[in-house]
Amino acid sequence: MKNKIIIVLFIIGIILFGWMNLFYIPAEEKAMEEETIQQLNPETHDFSKVLAYENRYMGNLTNNAQLFQSLPLQNYLNGYEQDSKIHLLIVNYKDLDGLPQQHIQKSIIYNTTAAFVLIKNLEQIELRFPTESFFVKRENVERVLGDLEVLLDPEVFEEQVQSPLKNAVLEEWIVQYTSI
């Protein structure tokens, strides 16, 4: 009787092991891959995933780096600089060959908005690309979106930032963000 129970448990173990390796693990890996792809797109990025990087002070470069490593264009990052005296964060990017200009513009708007919402005393962001730079001030973003504190709610962020990105005239939005 003991031997039969051991054999049955062994067979059940082999079946479960096979099911895990053939179905469960590949499905989980595919779901993770799809989520990663969604996180690279400003229209589908899950803002709630970056709320952990909310900080009162921009002086924490590690926090700022982790924030930008969780935002669209993350796979093109090429270092960071900051000047805490003037509350400036500089984000350097590698060559964006092959990326559509519209995707880059949406990412600029999304990333700078997210940074200003999450880092309370950040006043200026410069996004440096190999061929051009974008300088964005908090006051410009506030002029466009109003009180940034309300955007901490992921649903409000989606409604006021992500949804308009799908239909907006991006050049006008960029000009409003970067005008001095």
PDB file of C-alpha atoms in Angstrom:
ATOM      1  CA  MET A   1       0.000   0.000   0.000  1.00  0.00           C
ATOM      2  CA  LYS A   2       2.848   2.413   0.876  1.00  0.00           C
ATOM      3  CA  ASN A   3       4.559   1.704  -2.404  1.00  0.00           C
ATOM      4  CA  LYS A   4       1.380   2.483  -4.381  1.00  0.00           C
ATOM      5  CA  ILE A   5       1.002   5.849  -2.596  1.00  0.00           C
ATOM      6  CA  ILE A   6       4.643   6.699  -3.308  1.00  0.00           C
ATOM      7  CA  ILE A   7       4.229   5.747  -6.984  1.00  0.00           C
ATOM      8  CA  VAL A   8       1.019   7.820  -7.308  1.00  0.00           C
ATOM      9  CA  LEU A   9       2.671  10.842  -5.653  1.00  0.00           C
ATOM     10  CA  PHE A  10       5.700  10.428  -7.914  1.00  0.00           C
ATOM     11  CA  ILE A  11       3.468  10.341 -11.025  1.00  0.00           C
ATOM     12  CA  ILE A  12       1.545  13.410  -9.823  1.00  0.00           C
ATOM     13  CA  GLY A  13       4.868  15.186  -9.232  1.00  0.00           C
ATOM     14  CA  ILE A  14       6.072  14.380 -12.742  1.00  0.00           C
ATOM     15  CA  ILE A  15       2.780  15.593 -14.252  1.00  0.00           C
ATOM     16  CA  LEU A  16       2.935  18.856 -12.270  1.00  0.00           C
ATOM     17  CA  PHE A  17       6.591  19.357 -13.209  1.00  0.00           C
ATOM     18  CA  GLY A  18       5.752  18.850 -16.886  1.00  0.00           C
ATOM     19  CA  TRP A  19       2.757  21.199 -16.709  1.00  0.00           C
ATOM     20  CA  MET A  20       4.860  23.912 -15.030  1.00  0.00           C
ATOM     21  CA  ASN A  21       7.607  23.675 -17.657  1.00  0.00           C
ATOM     22  CA  LEU A  22       5.339  23.347 -20.692  1.00  0.00           C
ATOM     23  CA  PHE A  23       2.504  25.739 -19.859  1.00  0.00           C
ATOM     24  CA  TYR A  24       2.773  27.830 -16.690  1.00  0.00           C
ATOM     25  CA  ILE A  25       6.335  29.184 -16.950  1.00  0.00           C
ATOM     26  CA  PRO A  26       6.124  30.048 -20.695  1.00  0.00           C
ATOM     27  CA  ALA A  27       2.797  31.849 -20.107  1.00  0.00           C
ATOM     28  CA  GLU A  28       4.320  33.878 -17.256  1.00  0.00           C
ATOM     29  CA  GLU A  29       7.364  34.753 -19.356  1.00  0.00           C
ATOM     30  CA  LYS A  30       5.141  35.890 -22.223  1.00  0.00           C
ATOM     31  CA  ALA A  31       3.055  38.056 -19.875  1.00  0.00           C
ATOM     32  CA  MET A  32       6.226  39.657 -18.469  1.00  0.00           C
ATOM     33  CA  GLU A  33       7.532  40.308 -21.970  1.00  0.00           C
ATOM     34  CA  GLU A  34       4.245  41.966 -22.996  1.00  0.00           C
ATOM     35  CA  GLU A  35       4.306  44.127 -19.864  1.00  0.00           C
ATOM     36  CA  THR A  36       7.867  45.206 -20.632  1.00  0.00           C
ATOM     37  CA  ILE A  37       6.834  46.210 -24.152  1.00  0.00           C
ATOM     38  CA  GLN A  38       3.886  48.192 -22.748  1.00  0.00           C
ATOM     39  CA  GLN A  39       6.204  49.999 -20.317  1.00  0.00           C
ATOM     40  CA  LEU A  40       8.295  51.253 -23.255  1.00  0.00           C
ATOM     41  CA  ASN A  41       5.346  53.046 -24.851  1.00  0.00           C
ATOM     42  CA  PRO A  42       4.124  56.338 -23.329  1.00  0.00           C
ATOM     43  CA  GLU A  43       0.562  55.536 -24.401  1.00  0.00           C
ATOM     44  CA  THR A  44       0.480  52.212 -22.513  1.00  0.00           C
ATOM     45  CA  HIS A  45       3.005  52.792 -19.715  1.00  0.00           C
ATOM     46  CA  ASP A  46       1.599  51.989 -16.265  1.00  0.00           C
ATOM     47  CA  PHE A  47       2.226  55.149 -14.225  1.00  0.00           C
ATOM     48  CA  SER A  48       1.388  53.339 -10.977  1.00  0.00           C
ATOM     49  CA  LYS A  49       4.611  51.335 -11.395  1.00  0.00           C
ATOM     50  CA  VAL A  50       6.752  54.459 -10.963  1.00  0.00           C
ATOM     51  CA  LEU A  51       4.965  55.903  -7.932  1.00  0.00           C
ATOM     52  CA  ALA A  52       7.632  54.267  -5.761  1.00  0.00           C
ATOM     53  CA  TYR A  53      10.068  56.936  -7.009  1.00  0.00           C
ATOM     54  CA  GLU A  54       8.102  59.826  -5.546  1.00  0.00           C
ATOM     55  CA  ASN A  55      10.499  62.023  -3.603  1.00  0.00           C
ATOM     56  CA  ARG A  56      10.392  65.468  -2.053  1.00  0.00           C
ATOM     57  CA  TYR A  57      13.950  66.255  -3.119  1.00  0.00           C
ATOM     58  CA  MET A  58      15.705  65.878  -6.453  1.00  0.00           C
ATOM     59  CA  GLY A  59      19.128  65.406  -4.826  1.00  0.00           C
ATOM     60  CA  ASN A  60      18.767  61.612  -4.741  1.00  0.00           C
ATOM     61  CA  LEU A  61      20.378  60.721  -8.085  1.00  0.00           C
ATOM     62  CA  THR A  62      19.825  56.993  -7.547  1.00  0.00           C
ATOM     63  CA  ASN A  63      16.079  57.550  -7.192  1.00  0.00           C
ATOM     64  CA  ASN A  64      16.035  59.795 -10.266  1.00  0.00           C
ATOM     65  CA  ALA A  65      18.008  57.248 -12.288  1.00  0.00           C
ATOM     66  CA  GLN A  66      15.680  54.425 -11.277  1.00  0.00           C
ATOM     67  CA  LEU A  67      12.696  56.566 -12.225  1.00  0.00           C
ATOM     68  CA  PHE A  68      14.018  57.186 -15.738  1.00  0.00           C
ATOM     69  CA  GLN A  69      15.027  53.509 -16.022  1.00  0.00           C
ATOM     70  CA  SER A  70      11.323  52.720 -15.544  1.00  0.00           C
ATOM     71  CA  LEU A  71       9.964  55.211 -18.098  1.00  0.00           C
ATOM     72  CA  PRO A  72       9.699  55.068 -21.903  1.00  0.00           C
ATOM     73  CA  LEU A  73      13.064  55.429 -23.719  1.00  0.00           C
ATOM     74  CA  GLN A  74      14.686  53.536 -20.826  1.00  0.00           C
ATOM     75  CA  ASN A  75      16.701  51.369 -23.194  1.00  0.00           C
ATOM     76  CA  TYR A  76      18.359  54.462 -24.719  1.00  0.00           C
ATOM     77  CA  LEU A  77      19.636  56.039 -21.489  1.00  0.00           C
ATOM     78  CA  ASN A  78      23.241  57.175 -21.427  1.00  0.00           C
ATOM     79  CA  GLY A  79      23.801  58.693 -17.989  1.00  0.00           C
ATOM     80  CA  TYR A  80      22.560  61.436 -15.712  1.00  0.00           C
ATOM     81  CA  GLU A  81      23.787  64.688 -14.286  1.00  0.00           C
ATOM     82  CA  GLN A  82      22.189  67.046 -11.823  1.00  0.00           C
ATOM     83  CA  ASP A  83      22.690  70.448 -10.291  1.00  0.00           C
ATOM     84  CA  SER A  84      20.917  70.532  -6.934  1.00  0.00           C
ATOM     85  CA  LYS A  85      21.570  74.261  -6.538  1.00  0.00           C
ATOM     86  CA  ILE A  86      19.323  75.164  -9.459  1.00  0.00           C
ATOM     87  CA  HIS A  87      17.188  71.982  -9.224  1.00  0.00           C
ATOM     88  CA  LEU A  88      18.204  70.771 -12.688  1.00  0.00           C
ATOM     89  CA  LEU A  89      18.250  67.141 -13.807  1.00  0.00           C
ATOM     90  CA  ILE A  90      20.032  66.294 -17.066  1.00  0.00           C
ATOM     91  CA  VAL A  91      19.202  62.975 -18.722  1.00  0.00           C
ATOM     92  CA  ASN A  92      21.456  61.852 -21.553  1.00  0.00           C
ATOM     93  CA  TYR A  93      20.261  59.491 -24.272  1.00  0.00           C
ATOM     94  CA  LYS A  94      22.039  57.428 -26.918  1.00  0.00           C
ATOM     95  CA  ASP A  95      21.193  57.573 -30.595  1.00  0.00           C
ATOM     96  CA  LEU A  96      17.497  56.904 -31.177  1.00  0.00           C
ATOM     97  CA  ASP A  97      17.912  55.477 -34.671  1.00  0.00           C
ATOM     98  CA  GLY A  98      14.802  53.798 -35.940  1.00  0.00           C
ATOM     99  CA  LEU A  99      12.401  55.333 -33.422  1.00  0.00           C
ATOM    100  CA  PRO A 100       9.605  57.386 -34.965  1.00  0.00           C
ATOM    101  CA  GLN A 101       9.756  61.106 -34.117  1.00  0.00           C
ATOM    102  CA  GLN A 102       6.213  60.916 -32.754  1.00  0.00           C
ATOM    103  CA  HIS A 103       7.204  58.209 -30.249  1.00  0.00           C
ATOM    104  CA  ILE A 104      10.167  60.320 -29.117  1.00  0.00           C
ATOM    105  CA  GLN A 105       7.985  63.415 -28.670  1.00  0.00           C
ATOM    106  CA  LYS A 106       5.369  61.476 -26.704  1.00  0.00           C
ATOM    107  CA  SER A 107       8.115  60.046 -24.506  1.00  0.00           C
ATOM    108  CA  ILE A 108       9.584  63.506 -23.864  1.00  0.00           C
ATOM    109  CA  ILE A 109       6.194  64.797 -22.735  1.00  0.00           C
ATOM    110  CA  TYR A 110       5.409  61.695 -20.689  1.00  0.00           C
ATOM    111  CA  ASN A 111       8.819  61.392 -19.016  1.00  0.00           C
ATOM    112  CA  THR A 112       9.186  65.049 -18.069  1.00  0.00           C
ATOM    113  CA  THR A 113       5.633  65.198 -16.740  1.00  0.00           C
ATOM    114  CA  ALA A 114       6.163  62.066 -14.664  1.00  0.00           C
ATOM    115  CA  ALA A 115       9.432  63.437 -13.275  1.00  0.00           C
ATOM    116  CA  PHE A 116       7.869  66.751 -12.242  1.00  0.00           C
ATOM    117  CA  VAL A 117       4.893  64.978 -10.675  1.00  0.00           C
ATOM    118  CA  LEU A 118       7.083  62.593  -8.673  1.00  0.00           C
ATOM    119  CA  ILE A 119      10.083  64.753  -7.733  1.00  0.00           C
ATOM    120  CA  LYS A 120       8.631  67.660  -5.823  1.00  0.00           C
ATOM    121  CA  ASN A 121      11.461  70.216  -5.918  1.00  0.00           C
ATOM    122  CA  LEU A 122      12.694  69.432  -9.430  1.00  0.00           C
ATOM    123  CA  GLU A 123      12.419  72.678 -11.389  1.00  0.00           C
ATOM    124  CA  GLN A 124      14.169  71.929 -14.692  1.00  0.00           C
ATOM    125  CA  ILE A 125      14.910  68.914 -16.855  1.00  0.00           C
ATOM    126  CA  GLU A 126      17.185  68.794 -19.835  1.00  0.00           C
ATOM    127  CA  LEU A 127      16.843  65.756 -22.087  1.00  0.00           C
ATOM    128  CA  ARG A 128      19.981  65.501 -24.225  1.00  0.00           C
ATOM    129  CA  PHE A 129      19.875  63.471 -27.403  1.00  0.00           C
ATOM    130  CA  PRO A 130      22.838  63.159 -29.801  1.00  0.00           C
ATOM    131  CA  THR A 131      21.390  65.677 -32.268  1.00  0.00           C
ATOM    132  CA  GLU A 132      19.191  67.922 -30.089  1.00  0.00           C
ATOM    133  CA  SER A 133      18.217  68.780 -26.533  1.00  0.00           C
ATOM    134  CA  PHE A 134      14.946  69.635 -24.849  1.00  0.00           C
ATOM    135  CA  PHE A 135      14.886  71.933 -21.837  1.00  0.00           C
ATOM    136  CA  VAL A 136      11.652  71.726 -19.833  1.00  0.00           C
ATOM    137  CA  LYS A 137      10.709  73.843 -16.824  1.00  0.00           C
ATOM    138  CA  ARG A 138       8.207  72.879 -14.138  1.00  0.00           C
ATOM    139  CA  GLU A 139       6.365  76.183 -14.587  1.00  0.00           C
ATOM    140  CA  ASN A 140       5.719  75.362 -18.267  1.00  0.00           C
ATOM    141  CA  VAL A 141       4.314  71.943 -17.407  1.00  0.00           C
ATOM    142  CA  GLU A 142       2.128  73.503 -14.697  1.00  0.00           C
ATOM    143  CA  ARG A 143       0.929  76.117 -17.190  1.00  0.00           C
ATOM    144  CA  VAL A 144      -0.217  73.312 -19.511  1.00  0.00           C
ATOM    145  CA  LEU A 145      -1.570  70.799 -16.943  1.00  0.00           C
ATOM    146  CA  GLY A 146      -2.322  72.847 -13.835  1.00  0.00           C
ATOM    147  CA  ASP A 147      -1.645  71.480 -10.360  1.00  0.00           C
ATOM    148  CA  LEU A 148       0.728  68.546 -10.787  1.00  0.00           C
ATOM    149  CA  GLU A 149      -0.107  67.120  -7.358  1.00  0.00           C
ATOM    150  CA  VAL A 150      -3.443  65.780  -8.650  1.00  0.00           C
ATOM    151  CA  LEU A 151      -1.567  63.757 -11.286  1.00  0.00           C
ATOM    152  CA  LEU A 152      -0.221  61.444  -8.568  1.00  0.00           C
ATOM    153  CA  ASP A 153      -3.442  59.493  -9.008  1.00  0.00           C
ATOM    154  CA  PRO A 154      -2.697  57.062 -11.886  1.00  0.00           C
ATOM    155  CA  GLU A 155      -6.239  57.390 -13.242  1.00  0.00           C
ATOM    156  CA  VAL A 156      -5.965  61.189 -13.375  1.00  0.00           C
ATOM    157  CA  PHE A 157      -2.491  60.911 -14.937  1.00  0.00           C
ATOM    158  CA  GLU A 158      -3.888  58.608 -17.603  1.00  0.00           C
ATOM    159  CA  GLU A 159      -6.820  60.934 -18.262  1.00  0.00           C
ATOM    160  CA  GLN A 160      -4.845  64.184 -18.406  1.00  0.00           C
ATOM    161  CA  VAL A 161      -1.519  63.035 -19.851  1.00  0.00           C
ATOM    162  CA  GLN A 162      -1.675  59.631 -21.553  1.00  0.00           C
ATOM    163  CA  SER A 163      -5.053  59.890 -23.270  1.00  0.00           C
ATOM    164  CA  PRO A 164      -4.334  63.318 -24.790  1.00  0.00           C
ATOM    165  CA  LEU A 165      -0.986  62.005 -26.065  1.00  0.00           C
ATOM    166  CA  LYS A 166      -2.868  59.683 -28.398  1.00  0.00           C
ATOM    167  CA  ASN A 167      -4.565  62.541 -30.257  1.00  0.00           C
ATOM    168  CA  ALA A 168      -2.563  65.675 -29.434  1.00  0.00           C
ATOM    169  CA  VAL A 169      -0.654  67.863 -31.816  1.00  0.00           C
ATOM    170  CA  LEU A 170       2.669  66.959 -30.264  1.00  0.00           C
ATOM    171  CA  GLU A 171       4.697  69.796 -31.741  1.00  0.00           C
ATOM    172  CA  GLU A 172       2.448  72.353 -29.993  1.00  0.00           C
ATOM    173  CA  TRP A 173       2.696  70.469 -26.700  1.00  0.00           C
ATOM    174  CA  ILE A 174       6.500  70.281 -26.974  1.00  0.00           C
ATOM    175  CA  VAL A 175       6.668  74.015 -27.726  1.00  0.00           C
ATOM    176  CA  GLN A 176       4.535  74.785 -24.660  1.00  0.00           C
ATOM    177  CA  TYR A 177       6.768  72.598 -22.496  1.00  0.00           C
ATOM    178  CA  THR A 178      10.047  73.964 -23.824  1.00  0.00           C
ATOM    179  CA  SER A 179       9.234  77.661 -24.270  1.00  0.00           C
ATOM    180  CA  ILE A 180      11.331  79.868 -22.008  1.00  0.00           C
TER     181      ILE A 180
END
